[in-house]
Short mmCIF file of C-alpha atoms and ligand atoms in Angstrom, two decimals:
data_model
loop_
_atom_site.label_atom_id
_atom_site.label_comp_id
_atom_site.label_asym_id
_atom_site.label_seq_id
_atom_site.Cartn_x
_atom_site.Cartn_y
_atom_site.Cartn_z
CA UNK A 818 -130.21 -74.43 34.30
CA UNK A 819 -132.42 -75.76 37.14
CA UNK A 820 -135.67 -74.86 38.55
CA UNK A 821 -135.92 -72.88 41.79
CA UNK A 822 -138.79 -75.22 44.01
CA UNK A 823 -141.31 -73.05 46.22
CA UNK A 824 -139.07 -73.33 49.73
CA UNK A 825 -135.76 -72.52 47.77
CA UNK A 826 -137.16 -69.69 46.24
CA UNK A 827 -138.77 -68.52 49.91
CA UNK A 828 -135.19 -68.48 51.29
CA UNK A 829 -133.71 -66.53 48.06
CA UNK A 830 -136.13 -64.02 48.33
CA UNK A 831 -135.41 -63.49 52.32
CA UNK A 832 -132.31 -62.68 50.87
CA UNK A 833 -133.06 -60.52 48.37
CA UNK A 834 -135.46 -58.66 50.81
CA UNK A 835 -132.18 -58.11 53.11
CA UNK A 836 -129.85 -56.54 50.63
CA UNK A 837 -133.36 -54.32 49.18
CA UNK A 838 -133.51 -52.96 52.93
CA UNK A 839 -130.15 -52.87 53.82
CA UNK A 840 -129.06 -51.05 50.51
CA UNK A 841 -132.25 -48.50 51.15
CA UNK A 842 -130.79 -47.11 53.89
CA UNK A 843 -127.84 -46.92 52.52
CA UNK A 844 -129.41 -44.57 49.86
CA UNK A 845 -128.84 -46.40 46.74
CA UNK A 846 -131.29 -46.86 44.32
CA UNK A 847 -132.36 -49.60 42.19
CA UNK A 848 -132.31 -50.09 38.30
CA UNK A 849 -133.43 -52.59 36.03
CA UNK A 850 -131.24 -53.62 33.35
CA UNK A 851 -131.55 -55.97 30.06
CA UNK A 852 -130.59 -59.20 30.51
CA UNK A 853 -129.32 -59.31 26.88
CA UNK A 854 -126.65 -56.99 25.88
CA UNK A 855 -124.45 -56.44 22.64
CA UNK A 856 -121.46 -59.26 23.24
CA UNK A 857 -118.96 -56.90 22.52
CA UNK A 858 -120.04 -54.91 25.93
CA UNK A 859 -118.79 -57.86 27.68
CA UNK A 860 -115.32 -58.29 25.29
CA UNK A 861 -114.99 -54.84 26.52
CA UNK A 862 -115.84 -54.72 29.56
CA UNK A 863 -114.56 -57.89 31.05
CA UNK A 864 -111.69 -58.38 28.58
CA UNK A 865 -111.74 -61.04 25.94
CA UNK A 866 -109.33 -63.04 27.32
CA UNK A 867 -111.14 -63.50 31.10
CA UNK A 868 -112.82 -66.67 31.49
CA UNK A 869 -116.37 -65.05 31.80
CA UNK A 870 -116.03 -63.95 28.27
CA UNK A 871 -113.81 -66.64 26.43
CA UNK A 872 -115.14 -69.65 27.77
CA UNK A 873 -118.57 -69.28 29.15
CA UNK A 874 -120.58 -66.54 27.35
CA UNK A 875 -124.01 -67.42 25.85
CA UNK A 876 -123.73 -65.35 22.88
CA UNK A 877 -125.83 -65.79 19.57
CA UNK A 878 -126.83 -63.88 16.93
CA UNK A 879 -129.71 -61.90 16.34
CA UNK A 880 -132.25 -62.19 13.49
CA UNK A 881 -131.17 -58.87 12.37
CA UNK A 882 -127.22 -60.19 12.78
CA UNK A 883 -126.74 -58.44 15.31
CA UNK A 884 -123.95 -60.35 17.85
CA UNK A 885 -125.80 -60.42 21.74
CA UNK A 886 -125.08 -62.32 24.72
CA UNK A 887 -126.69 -63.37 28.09
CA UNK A 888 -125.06 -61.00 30.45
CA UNK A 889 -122.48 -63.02 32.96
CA UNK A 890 -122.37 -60.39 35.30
CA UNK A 891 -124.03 -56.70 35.94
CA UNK A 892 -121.38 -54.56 36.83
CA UNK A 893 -120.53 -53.96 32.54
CA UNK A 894 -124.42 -53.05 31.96
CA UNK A 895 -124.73 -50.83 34.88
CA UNK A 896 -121.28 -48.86 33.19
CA UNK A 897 -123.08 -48.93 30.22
CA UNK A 898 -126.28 -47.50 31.59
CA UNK A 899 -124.71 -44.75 33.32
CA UNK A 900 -122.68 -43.83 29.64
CA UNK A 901 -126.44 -44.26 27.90
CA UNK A 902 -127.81 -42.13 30.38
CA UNK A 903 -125.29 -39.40 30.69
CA UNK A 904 -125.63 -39.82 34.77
CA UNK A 905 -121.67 -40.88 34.81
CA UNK A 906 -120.18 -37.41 36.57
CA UNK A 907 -122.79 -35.08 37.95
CA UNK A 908 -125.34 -37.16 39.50
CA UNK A 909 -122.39 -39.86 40.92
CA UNK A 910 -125.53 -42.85 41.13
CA UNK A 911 -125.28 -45.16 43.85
CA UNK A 912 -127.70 -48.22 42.33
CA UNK A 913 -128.09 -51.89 43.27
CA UNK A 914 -129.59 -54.43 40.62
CA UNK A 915 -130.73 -57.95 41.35
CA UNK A 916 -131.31 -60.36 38.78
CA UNK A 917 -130.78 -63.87 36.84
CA UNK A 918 -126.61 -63.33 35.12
CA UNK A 919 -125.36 -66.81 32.96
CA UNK A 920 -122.21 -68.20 32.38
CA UNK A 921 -121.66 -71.79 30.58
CA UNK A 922 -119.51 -73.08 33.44
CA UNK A 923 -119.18 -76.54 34.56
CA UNK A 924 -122.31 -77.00 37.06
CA UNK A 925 -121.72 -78.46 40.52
CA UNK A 926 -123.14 -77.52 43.85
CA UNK A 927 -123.20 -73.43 44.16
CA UNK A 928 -121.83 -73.22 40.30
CA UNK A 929 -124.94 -72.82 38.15
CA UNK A 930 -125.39 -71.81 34.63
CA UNK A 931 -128.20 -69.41 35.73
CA UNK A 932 -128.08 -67.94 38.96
CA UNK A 933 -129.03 -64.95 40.75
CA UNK A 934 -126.71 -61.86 41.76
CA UNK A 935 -127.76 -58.76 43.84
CA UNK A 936 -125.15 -56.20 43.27
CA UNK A 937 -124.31 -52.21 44.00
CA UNK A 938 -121.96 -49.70 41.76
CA UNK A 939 -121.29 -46.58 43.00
CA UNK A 940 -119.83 -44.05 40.65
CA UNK A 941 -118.00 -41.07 40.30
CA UNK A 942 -116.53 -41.28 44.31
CA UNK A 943 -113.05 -41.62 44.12
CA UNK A 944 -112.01 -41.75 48.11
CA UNK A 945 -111.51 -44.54 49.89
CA UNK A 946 -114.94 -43.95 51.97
CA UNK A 947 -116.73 -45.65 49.53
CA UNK A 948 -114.75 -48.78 49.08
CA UNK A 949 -115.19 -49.41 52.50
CA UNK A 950 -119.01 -48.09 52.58
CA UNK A 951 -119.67 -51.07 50.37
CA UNK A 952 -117.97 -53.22 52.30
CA UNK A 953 -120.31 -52.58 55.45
CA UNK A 954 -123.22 -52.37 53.23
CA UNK A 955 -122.32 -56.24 52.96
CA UNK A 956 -121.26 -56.94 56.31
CA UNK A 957 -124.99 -55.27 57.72
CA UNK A 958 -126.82 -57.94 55.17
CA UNK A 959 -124.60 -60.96 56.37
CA UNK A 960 -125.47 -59.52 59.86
CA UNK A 961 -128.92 -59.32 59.65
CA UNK A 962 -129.32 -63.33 57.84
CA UNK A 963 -126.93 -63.80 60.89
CA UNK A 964 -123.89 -65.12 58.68
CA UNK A 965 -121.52 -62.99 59.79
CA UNK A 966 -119.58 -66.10 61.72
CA UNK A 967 -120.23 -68.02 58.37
CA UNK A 968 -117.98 -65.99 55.82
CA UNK A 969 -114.19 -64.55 55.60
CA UNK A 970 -113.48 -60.93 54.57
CA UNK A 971 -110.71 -61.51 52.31
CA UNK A 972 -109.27 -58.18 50.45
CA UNK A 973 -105.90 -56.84 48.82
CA UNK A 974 -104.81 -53.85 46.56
CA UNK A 975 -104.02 -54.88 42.63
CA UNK A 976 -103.00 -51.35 41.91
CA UNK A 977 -103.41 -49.33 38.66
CA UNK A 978 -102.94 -50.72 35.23
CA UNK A 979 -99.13 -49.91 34.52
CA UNK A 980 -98.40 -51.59 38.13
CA UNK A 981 -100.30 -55.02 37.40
CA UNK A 982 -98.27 -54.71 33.56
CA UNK A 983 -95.03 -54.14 35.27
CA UNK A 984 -95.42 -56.97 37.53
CA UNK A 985 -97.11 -59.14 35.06
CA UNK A 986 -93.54 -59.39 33.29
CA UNK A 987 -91.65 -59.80 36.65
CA UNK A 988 -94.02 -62.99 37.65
CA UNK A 989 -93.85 -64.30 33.67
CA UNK A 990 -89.73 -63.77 33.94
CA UNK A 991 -89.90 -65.70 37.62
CA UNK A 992 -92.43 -68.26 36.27
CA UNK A 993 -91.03 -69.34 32.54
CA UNK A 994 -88.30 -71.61 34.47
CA UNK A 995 -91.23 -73.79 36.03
CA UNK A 996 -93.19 -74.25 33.00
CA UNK A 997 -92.96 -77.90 33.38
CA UNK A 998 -93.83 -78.17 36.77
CA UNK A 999 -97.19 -75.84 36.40
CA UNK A 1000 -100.40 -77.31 36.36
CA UNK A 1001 -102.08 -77.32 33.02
CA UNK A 1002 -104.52 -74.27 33.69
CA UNK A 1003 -101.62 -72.20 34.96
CA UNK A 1004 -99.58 -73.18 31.85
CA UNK A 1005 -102.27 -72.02 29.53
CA UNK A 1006 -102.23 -68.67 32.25
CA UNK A 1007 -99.30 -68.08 31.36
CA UNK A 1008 -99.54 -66.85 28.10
CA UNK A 1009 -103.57 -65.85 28.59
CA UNK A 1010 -104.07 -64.22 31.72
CA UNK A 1011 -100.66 -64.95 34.23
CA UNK A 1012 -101.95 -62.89 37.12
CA UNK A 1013 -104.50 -65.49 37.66
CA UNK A 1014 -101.90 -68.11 38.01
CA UNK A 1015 -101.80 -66.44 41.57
CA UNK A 1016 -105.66 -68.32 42.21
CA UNK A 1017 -104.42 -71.67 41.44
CA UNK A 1018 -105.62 -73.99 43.75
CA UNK A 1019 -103.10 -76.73 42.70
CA UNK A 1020 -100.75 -77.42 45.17
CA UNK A 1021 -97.27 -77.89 43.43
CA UNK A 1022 -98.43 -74.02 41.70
CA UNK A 1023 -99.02 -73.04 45.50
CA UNK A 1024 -95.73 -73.77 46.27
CA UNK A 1025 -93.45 -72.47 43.12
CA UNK A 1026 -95.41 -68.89 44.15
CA UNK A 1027 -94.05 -68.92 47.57
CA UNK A 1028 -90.96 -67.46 46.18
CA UNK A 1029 -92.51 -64.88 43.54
CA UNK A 1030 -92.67 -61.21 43.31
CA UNK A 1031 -95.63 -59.61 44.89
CA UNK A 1032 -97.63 -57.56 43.17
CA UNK A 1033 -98.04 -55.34 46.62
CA UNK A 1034 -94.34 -54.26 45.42
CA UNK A 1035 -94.89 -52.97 41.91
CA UNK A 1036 -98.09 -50.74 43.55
CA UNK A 1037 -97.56 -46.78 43.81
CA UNK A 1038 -97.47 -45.52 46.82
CA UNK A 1039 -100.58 -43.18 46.54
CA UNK A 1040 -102.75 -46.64 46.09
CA UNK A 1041 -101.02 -48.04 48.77
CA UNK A 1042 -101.56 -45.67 51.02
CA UNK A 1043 -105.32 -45.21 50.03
CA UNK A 1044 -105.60 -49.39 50.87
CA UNK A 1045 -104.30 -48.66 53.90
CA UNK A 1046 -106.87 -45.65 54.76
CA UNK A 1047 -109.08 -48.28 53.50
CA UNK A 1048 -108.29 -51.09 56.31
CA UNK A 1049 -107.96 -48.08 58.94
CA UNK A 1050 -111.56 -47.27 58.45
CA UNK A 1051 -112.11 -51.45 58.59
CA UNK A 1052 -110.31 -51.50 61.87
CA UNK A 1053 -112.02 -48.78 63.43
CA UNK A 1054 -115.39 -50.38 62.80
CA UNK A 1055 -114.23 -53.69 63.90
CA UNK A 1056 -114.97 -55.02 60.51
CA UNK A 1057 -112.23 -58.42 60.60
CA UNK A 1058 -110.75 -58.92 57.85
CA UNK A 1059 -107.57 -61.02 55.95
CA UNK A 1060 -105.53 -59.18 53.34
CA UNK A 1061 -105.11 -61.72 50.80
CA UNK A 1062 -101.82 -61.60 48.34
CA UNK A 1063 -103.54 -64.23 45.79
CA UNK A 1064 -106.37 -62.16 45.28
CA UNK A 1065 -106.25 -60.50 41.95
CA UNK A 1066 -110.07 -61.54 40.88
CA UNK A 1067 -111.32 -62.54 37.35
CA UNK A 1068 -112.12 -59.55 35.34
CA UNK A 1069 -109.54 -56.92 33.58
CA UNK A 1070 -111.55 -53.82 35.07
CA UNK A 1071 -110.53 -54.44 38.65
CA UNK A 1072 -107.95 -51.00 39.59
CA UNK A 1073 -106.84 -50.87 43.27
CA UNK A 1074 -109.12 -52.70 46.33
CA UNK A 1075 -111.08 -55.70 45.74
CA UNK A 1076 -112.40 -58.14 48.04
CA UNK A 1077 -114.43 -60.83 48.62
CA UNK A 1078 -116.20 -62.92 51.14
CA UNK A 1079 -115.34 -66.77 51.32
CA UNK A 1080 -116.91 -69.29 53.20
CA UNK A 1081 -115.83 -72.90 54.22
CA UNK A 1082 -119.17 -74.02 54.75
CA UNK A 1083 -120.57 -75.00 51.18
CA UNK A 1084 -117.60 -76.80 49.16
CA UNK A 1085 -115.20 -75.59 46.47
CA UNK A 1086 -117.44 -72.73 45.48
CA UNK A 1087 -116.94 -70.39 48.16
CA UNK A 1088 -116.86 -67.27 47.45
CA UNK A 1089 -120.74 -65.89 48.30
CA UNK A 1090 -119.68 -61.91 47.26
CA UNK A 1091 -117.06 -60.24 45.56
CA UNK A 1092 -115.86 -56.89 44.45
CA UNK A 1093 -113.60 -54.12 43.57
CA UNK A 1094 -112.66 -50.82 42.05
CA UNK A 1095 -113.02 -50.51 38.48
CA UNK A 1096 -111.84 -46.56 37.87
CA UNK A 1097 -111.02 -47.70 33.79
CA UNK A 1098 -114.68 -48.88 32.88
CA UNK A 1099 -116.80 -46.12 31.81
CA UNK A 1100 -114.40 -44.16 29.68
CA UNK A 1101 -113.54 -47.60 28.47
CA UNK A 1102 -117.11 -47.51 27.39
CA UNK A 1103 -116.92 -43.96 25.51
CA UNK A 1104 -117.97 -41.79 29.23
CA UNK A 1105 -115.97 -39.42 30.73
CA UNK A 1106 -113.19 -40.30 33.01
CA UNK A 1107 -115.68 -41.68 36.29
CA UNK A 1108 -114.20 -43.85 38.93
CA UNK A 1109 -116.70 -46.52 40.44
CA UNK A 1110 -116.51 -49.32 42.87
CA UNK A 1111 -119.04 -52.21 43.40
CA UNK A 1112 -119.66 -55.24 44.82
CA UNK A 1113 -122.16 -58.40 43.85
CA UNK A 1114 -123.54 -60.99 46.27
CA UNK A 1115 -124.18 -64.69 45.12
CA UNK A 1116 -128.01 -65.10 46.16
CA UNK A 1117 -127.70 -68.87 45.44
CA UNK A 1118 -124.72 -69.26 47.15
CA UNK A 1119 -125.70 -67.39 50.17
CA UNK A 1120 -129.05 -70.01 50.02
CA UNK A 1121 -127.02 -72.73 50.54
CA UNK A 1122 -124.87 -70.86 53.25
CA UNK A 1123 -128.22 -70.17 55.20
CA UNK A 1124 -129.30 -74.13 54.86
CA UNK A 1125 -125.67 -75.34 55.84
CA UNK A 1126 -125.68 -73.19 58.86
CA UNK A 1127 -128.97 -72.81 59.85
CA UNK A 1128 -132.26 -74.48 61.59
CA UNK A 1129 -134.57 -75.61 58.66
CA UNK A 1130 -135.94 -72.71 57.81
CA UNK A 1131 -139.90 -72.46 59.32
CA UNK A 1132 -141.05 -73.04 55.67
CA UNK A 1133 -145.04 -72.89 54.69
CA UNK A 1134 -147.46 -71.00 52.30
CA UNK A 1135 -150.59 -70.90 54.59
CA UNK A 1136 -151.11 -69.69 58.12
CA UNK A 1137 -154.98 -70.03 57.94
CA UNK A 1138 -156.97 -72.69 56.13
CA UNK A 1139 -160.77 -71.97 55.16
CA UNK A 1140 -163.41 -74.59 55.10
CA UNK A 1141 -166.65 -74.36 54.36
CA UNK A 1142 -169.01 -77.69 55.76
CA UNK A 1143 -171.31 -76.76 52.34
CA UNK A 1144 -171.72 -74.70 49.14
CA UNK A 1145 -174.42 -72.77 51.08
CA UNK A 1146 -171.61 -71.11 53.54
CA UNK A 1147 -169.76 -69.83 50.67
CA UNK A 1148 -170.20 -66.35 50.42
CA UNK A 1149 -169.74 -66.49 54.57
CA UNK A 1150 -166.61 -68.32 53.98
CA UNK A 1151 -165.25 -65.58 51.80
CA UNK A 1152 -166.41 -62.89 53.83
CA UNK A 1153 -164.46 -64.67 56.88
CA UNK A 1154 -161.14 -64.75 54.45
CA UNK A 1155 -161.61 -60.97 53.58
CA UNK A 1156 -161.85 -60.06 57.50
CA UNK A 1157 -158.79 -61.72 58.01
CA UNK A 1158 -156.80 -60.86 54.75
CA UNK A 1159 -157.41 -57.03 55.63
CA UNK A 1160 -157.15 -57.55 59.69
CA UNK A 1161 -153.66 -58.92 59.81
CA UNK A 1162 -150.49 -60.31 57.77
CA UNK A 1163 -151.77 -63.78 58.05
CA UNK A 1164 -151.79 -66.08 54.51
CA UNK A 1165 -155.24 -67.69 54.18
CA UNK A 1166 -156.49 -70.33 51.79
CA UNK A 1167 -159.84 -70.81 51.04
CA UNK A 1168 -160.82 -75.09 50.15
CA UNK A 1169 -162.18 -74.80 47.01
CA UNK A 1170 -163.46 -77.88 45.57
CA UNK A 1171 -166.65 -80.00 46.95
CA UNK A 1172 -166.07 -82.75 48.82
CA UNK A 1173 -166.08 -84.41 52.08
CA UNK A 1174 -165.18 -82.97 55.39
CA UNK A 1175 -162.35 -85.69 56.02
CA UNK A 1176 -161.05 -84.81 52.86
CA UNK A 1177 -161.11 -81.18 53.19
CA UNK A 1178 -159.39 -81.34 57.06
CA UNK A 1179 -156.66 -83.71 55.15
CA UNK A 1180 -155.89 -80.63 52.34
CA UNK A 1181 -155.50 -78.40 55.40
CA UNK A 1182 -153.50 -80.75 57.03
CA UNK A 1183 -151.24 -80.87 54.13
CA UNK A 1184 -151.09 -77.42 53.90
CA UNK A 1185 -148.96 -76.92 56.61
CA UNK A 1186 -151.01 -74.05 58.06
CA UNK A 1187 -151.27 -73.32 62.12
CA UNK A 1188 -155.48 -73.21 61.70
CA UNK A 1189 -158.36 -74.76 60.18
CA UNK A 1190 -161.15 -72.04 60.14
CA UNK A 1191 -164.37 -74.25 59.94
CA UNK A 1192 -167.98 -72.74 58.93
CA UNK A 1193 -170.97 -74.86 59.20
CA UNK A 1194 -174.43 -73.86 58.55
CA UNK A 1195 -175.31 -73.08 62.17
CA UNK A 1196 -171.73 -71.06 62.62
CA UNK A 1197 -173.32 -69.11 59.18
CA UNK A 1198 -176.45 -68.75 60.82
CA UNK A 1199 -175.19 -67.48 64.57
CA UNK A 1200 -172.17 -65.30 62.21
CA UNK A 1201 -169.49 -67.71 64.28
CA UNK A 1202 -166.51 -69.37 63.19
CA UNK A 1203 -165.13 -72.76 64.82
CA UNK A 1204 -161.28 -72.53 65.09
CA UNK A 1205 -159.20 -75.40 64.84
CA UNK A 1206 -155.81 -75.52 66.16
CA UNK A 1207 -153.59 -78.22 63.76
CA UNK A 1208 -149.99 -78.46 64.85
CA UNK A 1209 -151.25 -78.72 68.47
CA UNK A 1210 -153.97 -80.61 70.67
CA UNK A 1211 -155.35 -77.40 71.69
CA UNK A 1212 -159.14 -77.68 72.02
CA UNK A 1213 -161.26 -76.41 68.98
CA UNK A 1214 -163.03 -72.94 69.76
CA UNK A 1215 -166.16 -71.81 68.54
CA UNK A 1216 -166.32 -67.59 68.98
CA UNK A 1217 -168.22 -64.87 67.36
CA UNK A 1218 -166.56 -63.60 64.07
CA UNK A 1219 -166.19 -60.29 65.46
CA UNK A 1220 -163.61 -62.13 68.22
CA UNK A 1221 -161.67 -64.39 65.45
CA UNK A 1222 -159.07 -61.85 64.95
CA UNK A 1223 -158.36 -61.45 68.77
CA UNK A 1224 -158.17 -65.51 68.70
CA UNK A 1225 -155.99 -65.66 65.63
CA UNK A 1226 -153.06 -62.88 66.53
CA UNK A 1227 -153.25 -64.11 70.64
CA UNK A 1228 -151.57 -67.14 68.77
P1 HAM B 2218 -117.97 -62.45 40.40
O1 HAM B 2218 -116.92 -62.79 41.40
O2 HAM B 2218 -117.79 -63.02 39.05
O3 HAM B 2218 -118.01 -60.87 40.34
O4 HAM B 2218 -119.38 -62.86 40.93
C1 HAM B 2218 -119.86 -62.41 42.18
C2 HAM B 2218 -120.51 -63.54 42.94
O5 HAM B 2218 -121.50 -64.18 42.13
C3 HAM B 2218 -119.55 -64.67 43.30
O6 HAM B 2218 -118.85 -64.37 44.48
C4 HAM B 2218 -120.51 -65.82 43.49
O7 HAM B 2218 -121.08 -65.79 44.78
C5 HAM B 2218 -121.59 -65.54 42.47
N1 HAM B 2218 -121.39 -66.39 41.27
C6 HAM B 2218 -120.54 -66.19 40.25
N2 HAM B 2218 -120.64 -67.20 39.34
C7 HAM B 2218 -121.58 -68.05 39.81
C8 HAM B 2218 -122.17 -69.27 39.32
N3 HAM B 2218 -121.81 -69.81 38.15
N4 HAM B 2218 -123.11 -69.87 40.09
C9 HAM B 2218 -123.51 -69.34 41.26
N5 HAM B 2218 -123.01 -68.19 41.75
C10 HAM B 2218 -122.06 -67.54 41.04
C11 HAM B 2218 -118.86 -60.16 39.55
O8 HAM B 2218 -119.76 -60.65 38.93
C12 HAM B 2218 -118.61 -58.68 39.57
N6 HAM B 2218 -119.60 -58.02 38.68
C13 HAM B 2218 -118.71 -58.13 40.99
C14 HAM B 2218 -118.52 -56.65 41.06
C15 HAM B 2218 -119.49 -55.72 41.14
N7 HAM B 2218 -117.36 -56.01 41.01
C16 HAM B 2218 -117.58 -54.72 41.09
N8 HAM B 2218 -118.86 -54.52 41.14
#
C-alpha cells in the first residue's frame, strides 16, 4: 500500500470533484459505506470462486470471531445497504460512493493493493435507459478531465444466468480437446471459472477461441434485443463504442450489458472504469427481486491517464505568501491575510517563524506562490502593502490595502 504525495493527491481529488459534479446533476446521491464488511458478503456477492474473493481478499477475524474483510469493491455493500435499509423497490436509489476498496493483487503500475474507486448503482430500473444513462454519466466526466480521446468504450451482452450455464458447457465441451495447449491460468479456468478463459491475454489461448461458441448465441432474444436498444440510444448520442465478444468481466453478479473503458495509454492495466447489470444481487442478499446496474471508475488509474496525456498539471499550495519585515507588523500581517482569505479564492500563507528577510523571500520562493505580500513598519504605519511579483520581473508595487485586492485578482 503506498502513500498518496501532496500533487498526486491534488490530481485525484480533481477527479473526484468531476464525478461529485457530474453525478449531481445527474441526481444521484451519495452514501457512505463501511470499509469493513462480514467476508461472507463478498463470497456472496462476488462468488467464491472469482479472483476478488479467492485470491485477494484481506479477511481476518474479529476479536469477537466474527469473519470480516476489507471490501474489494463497493457495488456488494451498496446491495447490502439498500437490503439493510429497506430502500431496494420503492424509493429505486440512484447513489454514487467514493472511497479506498483492497485487493491482495500483485502490485505494478495502476495495480495497487489500496486504491481508490468512485462508483454509481442504480436500482430497481429495469429498462435499458439506465444502462446507457450510466454510461454517459461516464462519458460527461472523461469529457470534462478532457480524456475522452484517451479511453475505448468497450461493451457486450453476457445474458441471464441459464444462458452463460448453457454456454459455459458448450465452451468446456469445445475447450477439453486443447487442454494441453492452454496456458496455465486458463487450465486452472477451466475447471474454476471457464468464461474467463475468454480474457486471456495469452496468445496461443487467443487463437484456440477463434473457433469457439459465442456466448452472443446462447443469449435470449428479449436480452438481445434490449442490448441492442441499448447501442441505439449509444448511436444516437454519438457515444463510440466497440462491442467486445471477450468481455464477460470478473464477478458472478454481472446479468446482461457490461462495459468498460480501456485505455492504451498507461500499460497492462487498462481498464480505468467498468460495469454492468447485476439484476441477481439483492435478492441474492435476502431483498426483494430489484434489478440494478452500476458502474465504478479507477481514480488512480484515471491519475495516471491525466499525467500520461496531459501538460504537468499547474501544481502549487500557495497563491499568496505573507511576510512580515518584524514581530511588530504581526497583527497587520494577519489582518492583510483575513482581507484576502474573505475577498477572493486565493490560498495565502502567512511566514511564521523569525528570521531574516533573505530567508523569509527564499520560503516564499519555495513555496511556489505567484506573490510575496511584504509589510514593513512604515507599510503598517501608512496601512500599505508592498506587492511582489515572483514568477515574473514585474516591478514590486507598493498600494494602499484598500487597493490590494484590485492588484491581486487584475493578475
Ligand atoms: P472492477 O472492474 O473490479 O469492477 O473495478 C473497477 C475499476 O477499478 C477498474 O476498471 C480499475 O480501474 C479499478 N481497479 C480495480 N482493481 C484495481 C487495483 N488493484 N488497483 C487500481 N485500480 C483498480 C468493480 O469493482 C465493480 N464493482 C464495478 C461495478 C459497479 N459494476 C457494477 N457496478
Amino acid at each position: 500500500m503506498r502513500d498518496i504525495l501532496p500533487e498526486d493527491a491534488a490530481r485525484i481529488a480533481l477527479i473526484e470533484d468531476a464525478f461529485r459534479d457530474v453525478l449531481n446533476r445527474y441526481s444521484y446521491e451519495e452514501i457512505r459505506l463501511p470499509i469493513v464488511e462480514p467476508k461472507n458478503l463478498f463470497d456472496r456477492g462476488l462468488g467464491e470462486s472469482t479472483d476478488a474473493v479467492a485470491k485477494e481478499m484481506y479477511s481476518f477475524l474479529d476479536r469477537d470471531n466474527s469473519e470480516l474483510a476489507l471490501r474489494p469493491e463497493g457495488t456488494a455493500s451498496c446491495a447490502r445497504a439498500i437490503v439493510n435499509h429497506s430502500m431496494a423497490h420503492e424509493d429505486k436509489p440512484r447513489l454514487w460512493y467514493v472511497g479506498p476498496m483492497f485487493r491482495h493483487e500483485r502490485p505494478q503500475a495502476g495495480r495497487y493493493r489500496q486504491f481508490q474507486q468512485v462508483g454509481a448503482e442504480a436500482f430497481g430500473y429495469s429498462g435499458p435507459a439506465i444502462d446507457f444513462e450510466l454510461v454517459q454519466v461516464v462519458t460527461d466526466v472523461f469529457e470534462k478531465l478532457g480524456l475522452l480521446d484517451s479511453v475505448t468504450l468497450i461493451i457486450n451482452n453476457i445474458g441471464d444466468a441459464a444462458a452463460r450455464a448453457r454456454f459455459r458447457d458448450a465452451l468446456v465441451e469445445y475447450l477439453n480437446p486443447f487442454n494441453a495447449d492452454l496456458d496455465s491460468d486458463s487450465k486452472q479456468r477451466l475447471i474454476s471459472n471457464p468464461l474467463r478463459i475468454l480474457d486471456s491475454k495469452n496468445e496461443r489461448t487467443r487463437c484456440i477461441l477463434k473457433e469457439a461458441p459465442r456466448l452472443k448465441d446462447f443469449v435470449n432474444e428479449d436480452s438481445t434485443k434490449r442490448f441492442e436498444t441499448i447501442l441505439e440510444m449509444l448511436d444516437a448520442a454519438q457515444i463510440s463504442y466497440e462491442v467486445a465478444d471477450q468481455l464477460v468481466r470478473g464477478f458472478d453478479y454481472y446479468t446482461d450489458t457490461v462495459f468498460e473503458w480501456v485505455t492504451e495509454r498507461i500499460g497492462a492495466q487498462d481498464a480505468v472504469c467498468a460495469g454492468g447489470r447485476y439484476d441477481g444481487l439483492i435478492e441474492l442478499l435476502g431483498g426483494r427481486p430489484t434489478s440494478g446496474v452500476g458502474f465504478a471508475a479507477g481514480i488512480d488509474r484515471i491519475a495516471l491517464l491525466l499525467s500520461a496525456t496531459q501538460e504537468e498539471l499547474e501544481y502549487r499550495s500557495t497563491d499568496v505568501y505573507l511576510i512580515a519585515l518584524g514581530e511588530e507588523q504581526r497583527s497587520y500581517l494577519s489582518e492583510i491575510a483575513r482581507c484576502i482569505r474573505q475577498g477572493t479564492n486565493l490560498r495565502v500563507r502567512e511566514h511564521t517563524e523569525p528570521g531574516r528577510m533573505g530567508a523569509k523571500m527564499r520560503w516564499a520562493d519555495k513555496s511556489g506562490a505567484i506573490w510575496a505580500v511584504i509589510a514593513g513598519e512604515s507599510e503598517a504605519s501608512e496601512r500599505n502593502v508592498s506587492i511582489k511579483w515572483l514568477r515574473s520581473d514585474r516591478e514590486q508595487v507598493r498600494v494602499p490595502l484598500c487597493g490590494m485586492l484590485d492588484v491581486l485578482e487584475a493578475a
